[in-house]
Short mmCIF file of C-alpha atoms in Angstrom, two decimals:
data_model
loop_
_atom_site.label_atom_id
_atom_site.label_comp_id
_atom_site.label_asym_id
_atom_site.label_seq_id
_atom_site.Cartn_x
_atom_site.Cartn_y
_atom_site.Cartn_z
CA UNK T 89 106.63 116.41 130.21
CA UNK T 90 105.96 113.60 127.88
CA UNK T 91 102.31 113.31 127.45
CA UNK T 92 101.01 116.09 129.18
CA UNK T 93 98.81 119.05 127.90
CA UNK T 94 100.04 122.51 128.04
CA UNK T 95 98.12 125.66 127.69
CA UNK T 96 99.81 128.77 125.69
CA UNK T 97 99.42 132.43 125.77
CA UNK T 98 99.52 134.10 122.49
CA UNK T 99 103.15 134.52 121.57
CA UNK T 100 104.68 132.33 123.77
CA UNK T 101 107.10 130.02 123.34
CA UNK T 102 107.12 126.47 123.71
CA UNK T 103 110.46 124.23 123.52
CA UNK T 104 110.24 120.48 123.63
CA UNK T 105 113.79 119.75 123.60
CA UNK T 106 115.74 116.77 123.01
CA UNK T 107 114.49 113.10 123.00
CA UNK T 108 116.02 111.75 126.17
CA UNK T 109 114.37 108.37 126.00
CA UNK T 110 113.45 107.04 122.45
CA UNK T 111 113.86 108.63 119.37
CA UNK T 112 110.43 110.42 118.44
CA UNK T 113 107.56 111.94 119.67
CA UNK T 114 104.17 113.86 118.32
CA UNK T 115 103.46 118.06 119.35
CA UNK T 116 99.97 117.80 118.66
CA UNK T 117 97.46 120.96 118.70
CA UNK T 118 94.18 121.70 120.05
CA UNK T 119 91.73 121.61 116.91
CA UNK T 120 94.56 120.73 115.08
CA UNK T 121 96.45 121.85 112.32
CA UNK T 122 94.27 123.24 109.30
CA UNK T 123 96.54 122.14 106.11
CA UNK T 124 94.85 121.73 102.70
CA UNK T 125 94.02 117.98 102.71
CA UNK T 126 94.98 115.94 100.22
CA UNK T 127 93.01 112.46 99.51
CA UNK T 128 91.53 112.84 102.39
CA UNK T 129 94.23 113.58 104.24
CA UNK T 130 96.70 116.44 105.79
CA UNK T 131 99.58 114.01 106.24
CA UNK T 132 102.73 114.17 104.03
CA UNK T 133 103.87 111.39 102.36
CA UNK T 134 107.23 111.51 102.21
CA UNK T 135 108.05 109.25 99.66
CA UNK T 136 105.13 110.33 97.02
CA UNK T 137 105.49 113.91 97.61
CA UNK T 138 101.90 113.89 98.66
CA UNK T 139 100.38 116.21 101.43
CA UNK T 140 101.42 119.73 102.67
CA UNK T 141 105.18 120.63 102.34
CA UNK T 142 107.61 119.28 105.07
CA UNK T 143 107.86 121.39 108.09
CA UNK T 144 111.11 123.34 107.90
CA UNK T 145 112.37 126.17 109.92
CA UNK T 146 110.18 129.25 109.97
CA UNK T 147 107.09 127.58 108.63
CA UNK T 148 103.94 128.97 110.13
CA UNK T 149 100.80 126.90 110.66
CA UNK T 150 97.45 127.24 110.13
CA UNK T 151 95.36 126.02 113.76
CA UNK T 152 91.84 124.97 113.62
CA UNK T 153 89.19 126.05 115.61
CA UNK T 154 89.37 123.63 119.38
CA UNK T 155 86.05 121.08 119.48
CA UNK T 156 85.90 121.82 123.22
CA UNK T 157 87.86 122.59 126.64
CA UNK T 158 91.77 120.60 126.69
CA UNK T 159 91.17 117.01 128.30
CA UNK T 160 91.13 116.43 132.14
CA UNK T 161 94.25 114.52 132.12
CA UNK T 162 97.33 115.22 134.01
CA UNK T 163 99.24 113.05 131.34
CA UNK T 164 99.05 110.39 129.21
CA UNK T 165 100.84 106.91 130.17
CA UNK T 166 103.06 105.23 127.93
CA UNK T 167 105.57 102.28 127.39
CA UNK T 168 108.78 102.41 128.62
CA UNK T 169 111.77 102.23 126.01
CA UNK T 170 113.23 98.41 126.28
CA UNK T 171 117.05 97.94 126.30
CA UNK T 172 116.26 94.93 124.48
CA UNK T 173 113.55 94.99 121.41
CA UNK T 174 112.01 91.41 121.29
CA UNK T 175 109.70 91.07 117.71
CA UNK T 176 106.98 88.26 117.76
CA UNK T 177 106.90 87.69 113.62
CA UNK T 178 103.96 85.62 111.63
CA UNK T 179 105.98 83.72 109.16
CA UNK T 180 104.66 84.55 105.15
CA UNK T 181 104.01 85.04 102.65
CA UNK T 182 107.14 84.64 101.07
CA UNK T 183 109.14 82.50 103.18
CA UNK T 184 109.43 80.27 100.81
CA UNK T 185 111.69 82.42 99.48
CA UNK T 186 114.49 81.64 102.07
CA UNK T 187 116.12 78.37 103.11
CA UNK T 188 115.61 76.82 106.51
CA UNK T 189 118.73 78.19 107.56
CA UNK T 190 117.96 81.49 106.95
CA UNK T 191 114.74 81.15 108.24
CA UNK T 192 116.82 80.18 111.35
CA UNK T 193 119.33 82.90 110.93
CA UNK T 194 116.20 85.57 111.69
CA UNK T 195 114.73 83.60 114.35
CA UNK T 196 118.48 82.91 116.42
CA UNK T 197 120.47 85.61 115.23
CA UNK T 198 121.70 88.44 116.81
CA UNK T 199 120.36 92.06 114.63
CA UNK T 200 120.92 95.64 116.24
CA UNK T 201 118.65 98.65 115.11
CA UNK T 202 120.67 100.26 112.26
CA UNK T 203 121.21 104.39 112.27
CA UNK T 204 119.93 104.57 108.53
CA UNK T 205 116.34 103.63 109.93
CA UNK T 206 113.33 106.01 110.32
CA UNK T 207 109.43 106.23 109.96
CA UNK T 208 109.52 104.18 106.96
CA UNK T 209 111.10 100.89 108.62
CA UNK T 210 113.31 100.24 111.15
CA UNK T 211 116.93 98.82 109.29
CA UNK T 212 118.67 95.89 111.12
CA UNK T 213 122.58 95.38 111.51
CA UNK T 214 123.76 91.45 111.91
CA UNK T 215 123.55 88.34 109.84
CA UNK T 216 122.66 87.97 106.27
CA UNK T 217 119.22 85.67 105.71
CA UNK T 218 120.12 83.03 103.37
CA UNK T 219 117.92 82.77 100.26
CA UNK T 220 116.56 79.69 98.70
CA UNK T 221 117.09 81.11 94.96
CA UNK T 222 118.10 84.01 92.71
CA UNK T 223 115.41 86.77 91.47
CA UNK T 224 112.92 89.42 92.53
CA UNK T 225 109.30 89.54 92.89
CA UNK T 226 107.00 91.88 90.88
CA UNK T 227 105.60 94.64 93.26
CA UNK T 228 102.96 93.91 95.78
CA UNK T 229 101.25 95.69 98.52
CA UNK T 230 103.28 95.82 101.81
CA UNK T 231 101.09 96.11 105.59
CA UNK T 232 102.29 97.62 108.19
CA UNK T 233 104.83 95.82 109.74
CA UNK T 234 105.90 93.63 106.64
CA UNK T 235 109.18 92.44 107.44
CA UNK T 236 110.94 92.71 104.07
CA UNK T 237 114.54 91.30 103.04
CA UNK T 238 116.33 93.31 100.24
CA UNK T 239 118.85 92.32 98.65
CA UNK T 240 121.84 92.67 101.42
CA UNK T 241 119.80 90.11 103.43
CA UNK T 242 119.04 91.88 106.39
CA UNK T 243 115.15 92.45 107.33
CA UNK T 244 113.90 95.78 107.18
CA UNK T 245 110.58 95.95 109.66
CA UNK T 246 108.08 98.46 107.88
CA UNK T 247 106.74 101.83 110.27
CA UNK T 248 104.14 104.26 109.95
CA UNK T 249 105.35 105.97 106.35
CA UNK T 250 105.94 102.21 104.87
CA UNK T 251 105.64 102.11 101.33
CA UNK T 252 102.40 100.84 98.72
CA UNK T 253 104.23 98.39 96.99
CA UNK T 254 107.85 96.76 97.03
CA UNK T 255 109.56 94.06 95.04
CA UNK T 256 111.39 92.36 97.73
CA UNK T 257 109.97 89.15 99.16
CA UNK T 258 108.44 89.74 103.00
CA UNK T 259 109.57 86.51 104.95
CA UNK T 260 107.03 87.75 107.63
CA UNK T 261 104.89 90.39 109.45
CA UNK T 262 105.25 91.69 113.52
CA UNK T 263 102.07 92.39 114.78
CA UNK T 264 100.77 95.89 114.87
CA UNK T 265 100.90 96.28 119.00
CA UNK T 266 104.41 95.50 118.64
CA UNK T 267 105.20 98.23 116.14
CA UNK T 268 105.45 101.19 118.67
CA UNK T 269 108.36 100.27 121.04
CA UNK T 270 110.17 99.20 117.39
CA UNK T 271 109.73 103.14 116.56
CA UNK T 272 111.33 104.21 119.30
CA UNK T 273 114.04 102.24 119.27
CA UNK T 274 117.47 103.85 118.81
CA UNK T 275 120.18 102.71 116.74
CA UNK T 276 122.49 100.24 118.69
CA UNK T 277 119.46 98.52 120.24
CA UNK T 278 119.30 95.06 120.69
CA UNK T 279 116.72 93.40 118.09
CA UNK T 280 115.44 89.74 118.75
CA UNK T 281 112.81 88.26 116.17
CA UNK T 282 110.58 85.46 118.22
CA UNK T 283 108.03 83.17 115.80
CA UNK T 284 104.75 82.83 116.43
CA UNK T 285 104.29 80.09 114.25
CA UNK T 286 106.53 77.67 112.70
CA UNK T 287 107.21 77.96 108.80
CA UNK T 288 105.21 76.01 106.35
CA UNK T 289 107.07 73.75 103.85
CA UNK T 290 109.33 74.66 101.12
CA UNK T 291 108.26 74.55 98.17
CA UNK T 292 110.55 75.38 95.17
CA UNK T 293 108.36 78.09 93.57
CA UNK T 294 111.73 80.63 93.43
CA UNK T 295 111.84 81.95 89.84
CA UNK T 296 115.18 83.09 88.27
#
């Protein structure tokens, strides 16, 4: 079951099977998993290289000593997965980089979780985003949940794995409680961007 610890014999075998709601979830170990950390960290970075080597078939890993007994918990509630996703975005900081229309385009238009998305940000399907002027930006750091536009026009939401830096302009950011029914959306769902703000003025600060 989802959620729910499970306590293993020596040798045995445990088989989570297939996601039947969602796309992803975490095995996670008593004590946890004792990987050489890197900066601080045991995580791998999939895009740096960074961190302990993908898991692939046959890897064996390293447990850690348990900090105590398993929790009391029968299991662990959690969000249902929505038919529908609905995104509440804070425009900025570079919505100036869009016209009003496309500015409308995100907020009206009809997007649909692409299959090319994963932990580093969700890829929409739909209408383009209209842009108020040729050129790119110069790298800059990118939050969690940066909504970025590349060049095609259609937003990509940043996950977990998102990247340092990136030179596309972010016409706004979802809120970080927001960010785990996006991860688990499949490809096909529904996506609806809401504002919670209105857009500031347009200024013509687009460079070629």
């Amino acid at each position: 079951a989802w959620g729910a610890p499970v306590r293993l014999l020596a040798g045995a075998v445990l088989d989570v099977g297939p996601a039947t709601h969602g796309v992803r979830a975490y095995v996670a170990f008593g004590g946890g998993v004792d990987a050489e950390p890197v900066l601080g960290s045991r995580a791998t970075d999939v895009l740096s290289g960074l961190g302990p080597v993908p898991l692939a078939d046959g890897a064996v890993l390293r447990l850690g000593a348990p900090y105590g007994p398993a929790p009391a918990v029968d299991w662990v509630p959690y969000a249902g997965i929505v038919p529908e996703l609905v995104l509440p975005v804070v425009f900025g900081p570079r919505d100036d980089w869009f016209t009003a229309t496309g500015l409308r385009t995100l907020t009206t238009g009809r997007f649909r979780v692409a299959a090319a998305s994963n932990r580093i940000g969700l890829r929409t399907e739909g209408p383009a985003l209209e842009r108020a002027g040729e050129g790119e930006l110069p790298s800059e750091g990118m939050v969690l949940g940066a909504l970025q536009v590349p060049p095609d026009g259609r937003p990509v939401l940043f996950l977990a794995d998102h990247p340092t830096t990136g030179g596309y302009p972010v016409v706004g950011v979802v809120p970080e409680p927001y960010l785990a029914a996006a991860a688990q959306a499949a490809p096909g769902t529904p996506v609806r961007f809401a504002p919670l703000r209105r857009p500031g003025p347009q200024p013509s600060r687009v460079r070629a």
